[in-house]
Amino acid sequence: METIAERLKSAYQTIKQSALEANRPSNAIKLLAVSKTKPVSDIVQAYEAGQRLFGENYVQEGVEKVQALKHLADIEWHFIGPIQSNKSRLVAENFTWVHSIDRLKIAQRLNDQHSPHQQLNVCIQVNIDDEDSKSGVSLSEVASLAAAIKQLPHLKLRGLMTIPKAQASEEQQIKSFSAMYTLFSEMSKEYPEFDTLSMGMSSDTKLAIQNGSTMVRIGTAIFGSRQ
Ligand SMILES: *Cc1c(COP(=O)(O)O)cnc(C)c1O
């Protein structure tokens, strides 16, 4: 059994190697360690190995971990799961990033509930393969949601996030990733604060980096499989 520190190191090597092959600087891609369902002790192990960006999916669980690890003040907590209206305050008060904005109402609530002293970093989640089971807006809805978010003073729109279809062929995955990259590049011209294309997980890290990802969200490859 490899330790979390060893698997984390491998994940960074995968990023570095994929970047090299894609002719991109490896520091252009950040690693978000997705610790959902895993105990606080696992997060501490990754932290001690140097990891600082952590992603959580479930509000209650995520908030408990943020609170338990308050003393590790340089952890950057990212919320990456679906948000119900009645849970938005907890997200706004405990996280500094939200990748999963999929409607204006949630953006407005986060804007109102986040500390007015600093902005909350947000990404719009795009349902790139138009799956009924997935959250996120369709490609055609991204521009209008972005324009509306731009008006919200306590949110900083950093980019786009996607979770492509799980069982897709490599060809289909490339098509989805590159459609995201095209949209991201287009929008970057209009939104100077756009610097984040959050895509790629344990199984498709390399493909996502080849297609322009700037942040990969890796769970299983670092913390092991989940129940
Ligand atoms: C669980 C999850 C991940 C990590 O997936 P792995 O396959 O375990 O790497 C990334 N992003 C989101 C939104 C997730 O829910």
PDB file of C-alpha atoms and ligand atoms in Angstrom:
ATOM      1  CA  MET A   1       0.000   0.000   0.000  1.00  0.00           C
ATOM      2  CA  GLU A   2       1.320   3.368  -0.981  1.00  0.00           C
ATOM      3  CA  THR A   3       0.922   6.213   1.458  1.00  0.00           C
ATOM      4  CA  ILE A   4      -1.114   9.336   0.710  1.00  0.00           C
ATOM      5  CA  ALA A   5       2.152  11.277   0.465  1.00  0.00           C
ATOM      6  CA  GLU A   6       3.442   8.851  -2.186  1.00  0.00           C
ATOM      7  CA  ARG A   7       0.225   8.951  -4.190  1.00  0.00           C
ATOM      8  CA  LEU A   8       0.166  12.720  -4.002  1.00  0.00           C
ATOM      9  CA  LYS A   9       3.701  12.790  -5.353  1.00  0.00           C
ATOM     10  CA  SER A  10       2.657  10.509  -8.234  1.00  0.00           C
ATOM     11  CA  ALA A  11      -0.276  12.795  -9.004  1.00  0.00           C
ATOM     12  CA  TYR A  12       2.100  15.747  -9.277  1.00  0.00           C
ATOM     13  CA  GLN A  13       4.359  13.680 -11.514  1.00  0.00           C
ATOM     14  CA  THR A  14       1.411  12.859 -13.769  1.00  0.00           C
ATOM     15  CA  ILE A  15       0.626  16.565 -14.014  1.00  0.00           C
ATOM     16  CA  LYS A  16       4.227  17.445 -14.767  1.00  0.00           C
ATOM     17  CA  GLN A  17       4.592  14.738 -17.397  1.00  0.00           C
ATOM     18  CA  SER A  18       1.263  15.571 -19.062  1.00  0.00           C
ATOM     19  CA  ALA A  19       2.169  19.249 -19.150  1.00  0.00           C
ATOM     20  CA  LEU A  20       5.546  18.483 -20.659  1.00  0.00           C
ATOM     21  CA  GLU A  21       3.961  16.365 -23.397  1.00  0.00           C
ATOM     22  CA  ALA A  22       1.444  19.119 -24.093  1.00  0.00           C
ATOM     23  CA  ASN A  23       4.170  21.757 -24.247  1.00  0.00           C
ATOM     24  CA  ARG A  24       2.742  23.614 -21.296  1.00  0.00           C
ATOM     25  CA  PRO A  25       4.549  24.824 -18.151  1.00  0.00           C
ATOM     26  CA  SER A  26       3.683  22.462 -15.295  1.00  0.00           C
ATOM     27  CA  ASN A  27       2.982  25.376 -12.962  1.00  0.00           C
ATOM     28  CA  ALA A  28       0.065  26.312 -15.243  1.00  0.00           C
ATOM     29  CA  ILE A  29      -1.921  23.434 -13.731  1.00  0.00           C
ATOM     30  CA  LYS A  30      -3.046  23.316 -10.096  1.00  0.00           C
ATOM     31  CA  LEU A  31      -3.966  20.212  -8.199  1.00  0.00           C
ATOM     32  CA  LEU A  32      -7.125  20.229  -6.104  1.00  0.00           C
ATOM     33  CA  ALA A  33      -7.085  17.237  -3.738  1.00  0.00           C
ATOM     34  CA  VAL A  34     -10.677  15.967  -3.494  1.00  0.00           C
ATOM     35  CA  SER A  35     -11.114  14.600   0.022  1.00  0.00           C
ATOM     36  CA  LYS A  36     -14.878  13.912   0.045  1.00  0.00           C
ATOM     37  CA  THR A  37     -15.896  10.947   2.229  1.00  0.00           C
ATOM     38  CA  LYS A  38     -12.329  10.694   3.581  1.00  0.00           C
ATOM     39  CA  PRO A  39     -11.417  11.393   7.203  1.00  0.00           C
ATOM     40  CA  VAL A  40      -9.745  14.546   8.472  1.00  0.00           C
ATOM     41  CA  SER A  41      -6.628  12.481   9.235  1.00  0.00           C
ATOM     42  CA  ASP A  42      -6.199  11.818   5.489  1.00  0.00           C
ATOM     43  CA  ILE A  43      -6.349  15.539   4.785  1.00  0.00           C
ATOM     44  CA  VAL A  44      -3.726  16.146   7.454  1.00  0.00           C
ATOM     45  CA  GLN A  45      -1.441  13.570   5.824  1.00  0.00           C
ATOM     46  CA  ALA A  46      -1.750  15.307   2.469  1.00  0.00           C
ATOM     47  CA  TYR A  47      -1.240  18.675   4.154  1.00  0.00           C
ATOM     48  CA  GLU A  48       1.939  17.457   5.822  1.00  0.00           C
ATOM     49  CA  ALA A  49       3.148  16.319   2.414  1.00  0.00           C
ATOM     50  CA  GLY A  50       2.715  19.891   1.189  1.00  0.00           C
ATOM     51  CA  GLN A  51      -0.807  19.929  -0.302  1.00  0.00           C
ATOM     52  CA  ARG A  52      -2.794  23.130   0.311  1.00  0.00           C
ATOM     53  CA  LEU A  53      -5.812  23.042  -2.058  1.00  0.00           C
ATOM     54  CA  PHE A  54      -8.634  20.734  -0.974  1.00  0.00           C
ATOM     55  CA  GLY A  55     -12.030  20.108  -2.541  1.00  0.00           C
ATOM     56  CA  GLU A  56     -15.220  18.921  -0.840  1.00  0.00           C
ATOM     57  CA  ASN A  57     -18.589  17.936  -2.343  1.00  0.00           C
ATOM     58  CA  TYR A  58     -21.053  17.693   0.504  1.00  0.00           C
ATOM     59  CA  VAL A  59     -21.936  20.775   2.541  1.00  0.00           C
ATOM     60  CA  GLN A  60     -22.292  19.281   6.011  1.00  0.00           C
ATOM     61  CA  GLU A  61     -19.230  17.071   5.721  1.00  0.00           C
ATOM     62  CA  GLY A  62     -17.158  19.817   4.143  1.00  0.00           C
ATOM     63  CA  VAL A  63     -18.027  22.384   6.805  1.00  0.00           C
ATOM     64  CA  GLU A  64     -17.132  19.934   9.577  1.00  0.00           C
ATOM     65  CA  LYS A  65     -13.699  19.426   8.038  1.00  0.00           C
ATOM     66  CA  VAL A  66     -13.111  23.140   7.502  1.00  0.00           C
ATOM     67  CA  GLN A  67     -13.955  23.748  11.157  1.00  0.00           C
ATOM     68  CA  ALA A  68     -11.851  20.838  12.411  1.00  0.00           C
ATOM     69  CA  LEU A  69      -8.817  22.098  10.482  1.00  0.00           C
ATOM     70  CA  LYS A  70      -9.163  25.811  11.193  1.00  0.00           C
ATOM     71  CA  HIS A  71      -5.668  25.816  12.731  1.00  0.00           C
ATOM     72  CA  LEU A  72      -4.207  24.910   9.328  1.00  0.00           C
ATOM     73  CA  ALA A  73      -4.973  28.412   8.163  1.00  0.00           C
ATOM     74  CA  ASP A  74      -3.257  28.213   4.791  1.00  0.00           C
ATOM     75  CA  ILE A  75      -5.534  25.482   3.433  1.00  0.00           C
ATOM     76  CA  GLU A  76      -7.590  26.786   0.517  1.00  0.00           C
ATOM     77  CA  TRP A  77     -11.014  25.142   0.630  1.00  0.00           C
ATOM     78  CA  HIS A  78     -12.932  24.633  -2.634  1.00  0.00           C
ATOM     79  CA  PHE A  79     -16.573  23.597  -2.755  1.00  0.00           C
ATOM     80  CA  ILE A  80     -17.237  21.445  -5.831  1.00  0.00           C
ATOM     81  CA  GLY A  81     -20.638  19.825  -5.220  1.00  0.00           C
ATOM     82  CA  PRO A  82     -24.253  20.780  -5.852  1.00  0.00           C
ATOM     83  CA  ILE A  83     -25.641  23.573  -3.636  1.00  0.00           C
ATOM     84  CA  GLN A  84     -29.208  23.779  -2.395  1.00  0.00           C
ATOM     85  CA  SER A  85     -30.457  27.247  -1.519  1.00  0.00           C
ATOM     86  CA  ASN A  86     -30.857  26.494   2.156  1.00  0.00           C
ATOM     87  CA  LYS A  87     -27.192  25.401   2.384  1.00  0.00           C
ATOM     88  CA  SER A  88     -25.655  28.347   0.562  1.00  0.00           C
ATOM     89  CA  ARG A  89     -24.857  30.288   3.725  1.00  0.00           C
ATOM     90  CA  LEU A  90     -22.705  27.471   5.087  1.00  0.00           C
ATOM     91  CA  VAL A  91     -20.813  27.351   1.804  1.00  0.00           C
ATOM     92  CA  ALA A  92     -20.389  31.134   1.694  1.00  0.00           C
ATOM     93  CA  GLU A  93     -19.064  31.235   5.242  1.00  0.00           C
ATOM     94  CA  ASN A  94     -16.635  28.331   5.059  1.00  0.00           C
ATOM     95  CA  PHE A  95     -15.175  28.155   1.559  1.00  0.00           C
ATOM     96  CA  THR A  96     -13.069  30.564  -0.491  1.00  0.00           C
ATOM     97  CA  TRP A  97     -13.845  28.913  -3.838  1.00  0.00           C
ATOM     98  CA  VAL A  98     -17.028  27.463  -5.364  1.00  0.00           C
ATOM     99  CA  HIS A  99     -16.708  25.546  -8.648  1.00  0.00           C
ATOM    100  CA  SER A 100     -20.327  24.522  -8.969  1.00  0.00           C
ATOM    101  CA  ILE A 101     -22.353  27.643  -9.741  1.00  0.00           C
ATOM    102  CA  ASP A 102     -25.192  26.478 -11.969  1.00  0.00           C
ATOM    103  CA  ARG A 103     -27.852  29.147 -11.490  1.00  0.00           C
ATOM    104  CA  LEU A 104     -28.127  32.822 -10.730  1.00  0.00           C
ATOM    105  CA  LYS A 105     -30.145  32.347  -7.575  1.00  0.00           C
ATOM    106  CA  ILE A 106     -27.271  30.487  -5.896  1.00  0.00           C
ATOM    107  CA  ALA A 107     -24.758  33.071  -7.077  1.00  0.00           C
ATOM    108  CA  GLN A 108     -26.917  35.857  -5.617  1.00  0.00           C
ATOM    109  CA  ARG A 109     -27.267  34.089  -2.298  1.00  0.00           C
ATOM    110  CA  LEU A 110     -23.515  33.437  -2.067  1.00  0.00           C
ATOM    111  CA  ASN A 111     -22.883  37.073  -2.946  1.00  0.00           C
ATOM    112  CA  ASP A 112     -25.169  38.250  -0.139  1.00  0.00           C
ATOM    113  CA  GLN A 113     -23.903  35.745   2.414  1.00  0.00           C
ATOM    114  CA  HIS A 114     -20.145  35.885   1.836  1.00  0.00           C
ATOM    115  CA  SER A 115     -17.964  38.213   3.875  1.00  0.00           C
ATOM    116  CA  PRO A 116     -18.038  41.670   2.272  1.00  0.00           C
ATOM    117  CA  HIS A 117     -14.333  42.068   3.059  1.00  0.00           C
ATOM    118  CA  GLN A 118     -13.079  39.733   0.385  1.00  0.00           C
ATOM    119  CA  GLN A 119     -14.513  38.203  -2.755  1.00  0.00           C
ATOM    120  CA  LEU A 120     -15.582  34.588  -3.098  1.00  0.00           C
ATOM    121  CA  ASN A 121     -13.917  32.938  -6.112  1.00  0.00           C
ATOM    122  CA  VAL A 122     -16.433  31.168  -8.322  1.00  0.00           C
ATOM    123  CA  CYS A 123     -16.586  29.072 -11.479  1.00  0.00           C
ATOM    124  CA  ILE A 124     -19.631  28.323 -13.595  1.00  0.00           C
ATOM    125  CA  GLN A 125     -20.304  24.597 -13.927  1.00  0.00           C
ATOM    126  CA  VAL A 126     -20.993  23.595 -17.515  1.00  0.00           C
ATOM    127  CA  ASN A 127     -22.929  20.421 -18.331  1.00  0.00           C
ATOM    128  CA  ILE A 128     -20.857  19.883 -21.427  1.00  0.00           C
ATOM    129  CA  ASP A 129     -22.394  16.560 -22.475  1.00  0.00           C
ATOM    130  CA  ASP A 130     -25.978  17.635 -21.706  1.00  0.00           C
ATOM    131  CA  GLU A 131     -26.551  14.811 -19.264  1.00  0.00           C
ATOM    132  CA  ASP A 132     -29.850  14.766 -17.362  1.00  0.00           C
ATOM    133  CA  SER A 133     -28.051  13.414 -14.302  1.00  0.00           C
ATOM    134  CA  LYS A 134     -25.526  16.248 -14.106  1.00  0.00           C
ATOM    135  CA  SER A 135     -25.770  19.760 -12.740  1.00  0.00           C
ATOM    136  CA  GLY A 136     -24.436  22.673 -14.699  1.00  0.00           C
ATOM    137  CA  VAL A 137     -25.675  25.004 -17.383  1.00  0.00           C
ATOM    138  CA  SER A 138     -25.641  24.196 -21.076  1.00  0.00           C
ATOM    139  CA  LEU A 139     -23.077  25.851 -23.343  1.00  0.00           C
ATOM    140  CA  SER A 140     -25.639  28.288 -24.670  1.00  0.00           C
ATOM    141  CA  GLU A 141     -26.514  29.548 -21.176  1.00  0.00           C
ATOM    142  CA  VAL A 142     -22.970  30.284 -19.970  1.00  0.00           C
ATOM    143  CA  ALA A 143     -22.629  33.803 -21.396  1.00  0.00           C
ATOM    144  CA  SER A 144     -25.787  35.194 -19.813  1.00  0.00           C
ATOM    145  CA  LEU A 145     -25.065  33.620 -16.415  1.00  0.00           C
ATOM    146  CA  ALA A 146     -21.515  35.025 -16.521  1.00  0.00           C
ATOM    147  CA  ALA A 147     -22.790  38.508 -17.356  1.00  0.00           C
ATOM    148  CA  ALA A 148     -25.179  38.368 -14.401  1.00  0.00           C
ATOM    149  CA  ILE A 149     -22.496  37.098 -12.001  1.00  0.00           C
ATOM    150  CA  LYS A 150     -20.195  39.899 -13.086  1.00  0.00           C
ATOM    151  CA  GLN A 151     -22.663  42.349 -11.521  1.00  0.00           C
ATOM    152  CA  LEU A 152     -22.338  40.724  -8.089  1.00  0.00           C
ATOM    153  CA  PRO A 153     -19.697  42.657  -6.125  1.00  0.00           C
ATOM    154  CA  HIS A 154     -18.679  39.946  -3.641  1.00  0.00           C
ATOM    155  CA  LEU A 155     -18.064  37.255  -6.248  1.00  0.00           C
ATOM    156  CA  LYS A 156     -14.996  36.996  -8.453  1.00  0.00           C
ATOM    157  CA  LEU A 157     -15.708  34.971 -11.572  1.00  0.00           C
ATOM    158  CA  ARG A 158     -12.557  32.909 -12.107  1.00  0.00           C
ATOM    159  CA  GLY A 159     -13.622  30.530 -14.858  1.00  0.00           C
ATOM    160  CA  LEU A 160     -15.435  27.349 -15.759  1.00  0.00           C
ATOM    161  CA  MET A 161     -15.761  23.845 -14.373  1.00  0.00           C
ATOM    162  CA  THR A 162     -16.975  20.652 -15.988  1.00  0.00           C
ATOM    163  CA  ILE A 163     -17.447  16.951 -15.309  1.00  0.00           C
ATOM    164  CA  PRO A 164     -17.670  15.186 -18.673  1.00  0.00           C
ATOM    165  CA  LYS A 165     -19.586  11.990 -19.242  1.00  0.00           C
ATOM    166  CA  ALA A 166     -18.025   9.150 -17.278  1.00  0.00           C
ATOM    167  CA  GLN A 167     -18.177   6.294 -19.753  1.00  0.00           C
ATOM    168  CA  ALA A 168     -17.404   8.290 -22.869  1.00  0.00           C
ATOM    169  CA  SER A 169     -14.863   7.191 -25.466  1.00  0.00           C
ATOM    170  CA  GLU A 170     -11.547   8.994 -25.553  1.00  0.00           C
ATOM    171  CA  GLU A 171     -12.619  10.707 -28.740  1.00  0.00           C
ATOM    172  CA  GLN A 172     -15.782  12.000 -27.061  1.00  0.00           C
ATOM    173  CA  GLN A 173     -13.821  13.136 -23.989  1.00  0.00           C
ATOM    174  CA  ILE A 174     -11.408  15.111 -26.150  1.00  0.00           C
ATOM    175  CA  LYS A 175     -14.336  16.695 -27.943  1.00  0.00           C
ATOM    176  CA  SER A 176     -15.910  17.781 -24.645  1.00  0.00           C
ATOM    177  CA  PHE A 177     -12.656  19.056 -23.151  1.00  0.00           C
ATOM    178  CA  SER A 178     -11.744  21.015 -26.247  1.00  0.00           C
ATOM    179  CA  ALA A 179     -15.227  22.573 -26.446  1.00  0.00           C
ATOM    180  CA  MET A 180     -14.670  23.752 -22.874  1.00  0.00           C
ATOM    181  CA  TYR A 181     -11.268  25.125 -23.743  1.00  0.00           C
ATOM    182  CA  THR A 182     -12.640  27.036 -26.726  1.00  0.00           C
ATOM    183  CA  LEU A 183     -15.345  28.604 -24.589  1.00  0.00           C
ATOM    184  CA  PHE A 184     -12.848  29.390 -21.822  1.00  0.00           C
ATOM    185  CA  SER A 185     -10.470  31.082 -24.281  1.00  0.00           C
ATOM    186  CA  GLU A 186     -13.271  33.115 -25.843  1.00  0.00           C
ATOM    187  CA  MET A 187     -14.585  34.270 -22.492  1.00  0.00           C
ATOM    188  CA  SER A 188     -11.098  35.099 -21.165  1.00  0.00           C
ATOM    189  CA  LYS A 189     -11.006  38.015 -23.595  1.00  0.00           C
ATOM    190  CA  GLU A 190     -14.085  39.502 -22.005  1.00  0.00           C
ATOM    191  CA  TYR A 191     -13.351  38.527 -18.399  1.00  0.00           C
ATOM    192  CA  PRO A 192      -9.822  39.521 -17.387  1.00  0.00           C
ATOM    193  CA  GLU A 193     -10.146  37.614 -14.092  1.00  0.00           C
ATOM    194  CA  PHE A 194     -10.723  34.330 -15.914  1.00  0.00           C
ATOM    195  CA  ASP A 195      -7.773  32.063 -15.106  1.00  0.00           C
ATOM    196  CA  THR A 196      -9.366  28.761 -14.125  1.00  0.00           C
ATOM    197  CA  LEU A 197     -10.536  25.901 -16.286  1.00  0.00           C
ATOM    198  CA  SER A 198     -11.397  23.252 -13.716  1.00  0.00           C
ATOM    199  CA  MET A 199     -11.502  19.914 -15.497  1.00  0.00           C
ATOM    200  CA  GLY A 200      -9.891  16.487 -15.215  1.00  0.00           C
ATOM    201  CA  MET A 201     -10.201  13.897 -12.438  1.00  0.00           C
ATOM    202  CA  SER A 202      -8.234  10.749 -11.508  1.00  0.00           C
ATOM    203  CA  SER A 203      -9.103   8.862 -14.673  1.00  0.00           C
ATOM    204  CA  ASP A 204      -8.733  11.652 -17.227  1.00  0.00           C
ATOM    205  CA  THR A 205      -6.055  13.932 -15.761  1.00  0.00           C
ATOM    206  CA  LYS A 206      -3.744  13.622 -18.725  1.00  0.00           C
ATOM    207  CA  LEU A 207      -6.397  14.203 -21.370  1.00  0.00           C
ATOM    208  CA  ALA A 208      -7.711  17.253 -19.518  1.00  0.00           C
ATOM    209  CA  ILE A 209      -4.230  18.777 -19.310  1.00  0.00           C
ATOM    210  CA  GLN A 210      -3.610  18.111 -22.980  1.00  0.00           C
ATOM    211  CA  ASN A 211      -6.799  20.040 -23.649  1.00  0.00           C
ATOM    212  CA  GLY A 212      -6.092  23.124 -21.572  1.00  0.00           C
ATOM    213  CA  SER A 213      -7.151  22.370 -17.995  1.00  0.00           C
ATOM    214  CA  THR A 214      -5.652  24.727 -15.391  1.00  0.00           C
ATOM    215  CA  MET A 215      -6.938  22.822 -12.370  1.00  0.00           C
ATOM    216  CA  VAL A 216      -7.386  19.079 -12.021  1.00  0.00           C
ATOM    217  CA  ARG A 217      -9.596  17.732  -9.232  1.00  0.00           C
ATOM    218  CA  ILE A 218      -8.130  14.444  -8.034  1.00  0.00           C
ATOM    219  CA  GLY A 219      -9.662  12.227  -5.367  1.00  0.00           C
ATOM    220  CA  THR A 220      -9.257   8.478  -5.856  1.00  0.00           C
ATOM    221  CA  ALA A 221      -5.679   8.593  -7.134  1.00  0.00           C
ATOM    222  CA  ILE A 222      -4.589  10.322  -3.912  1.00  0.00           C
ATOM    223  CA  PHE A 223      -6.919   9.064  -1.182  1.00  0.00           C
ATOM    224  CA  GLY A 224      -7.943   5.683  -2.605  1.00  0.00           C
ATOM    225  CA  SER A 225     -11.346   4.492  -3.753  1.00  0.00           C
ATOM    226  CA  ARG A 226     -14.523   5.556  -1.994  1.00  0.00           C
ATOM    227  CA  GLN A 227     -17.405   3.444  -0.611  1.00  0.00           C
TER     228      GLN A 227
HETATM  229  C1  LIG B   1     -15.438  13.173  -6.673  1.00  0.00           C
HETATM  230  C2  LIG B   1     -15.137  14.300  -7.572  1.00  0.00           C
HETATM  231  C3  LIG B   1     -13.859  14.459  -8.128  1.00  0.00           C
HETATM  232  C4  LIG B   1     -12.728  13.475  -7.929  1.00  0.00           C
HETATM  233  O1  LIG B   1     -12.965  12.299  -8.644  1.00  0.00           O
HETATM  234  P1  LIG B   1     -11.901  11.105  -8.671  1.00  0.00           P
HETATM  235  O2  LIG B   1     -12.350  10.279  -9.811  1.00  0.00           O
HETATM  236  O3  LIG B   1     -12.008  10.416  -7.356  1.00  0.00           O
HETATM  237  O4  LIG B   1     -10.558  11.699  -8.890  1.00  0.00           O
HETATM  238  C5  LIG B   1     -13.649  15.580  -8.916  1.00  0.00           C
HETATM  239  N1  LIG B   1     -14.614  16.484  -9.155  1.00  0.00           N
HETATM  240  C6  LIG B   1     -15.838  16.356  -8.637  1.00  0.00           C
HETATM  241  C7  LIG B   1     -16.868  17.402  -8.931  1.00  0.00           C
HETATM  242  C8  LIG B   1     -16.152  15.259  -7.842  1.00  0.00           C
HETATM  243  O5  LIG B   1     -17.388  15.139  -7.358  1.00  0.00           O
END
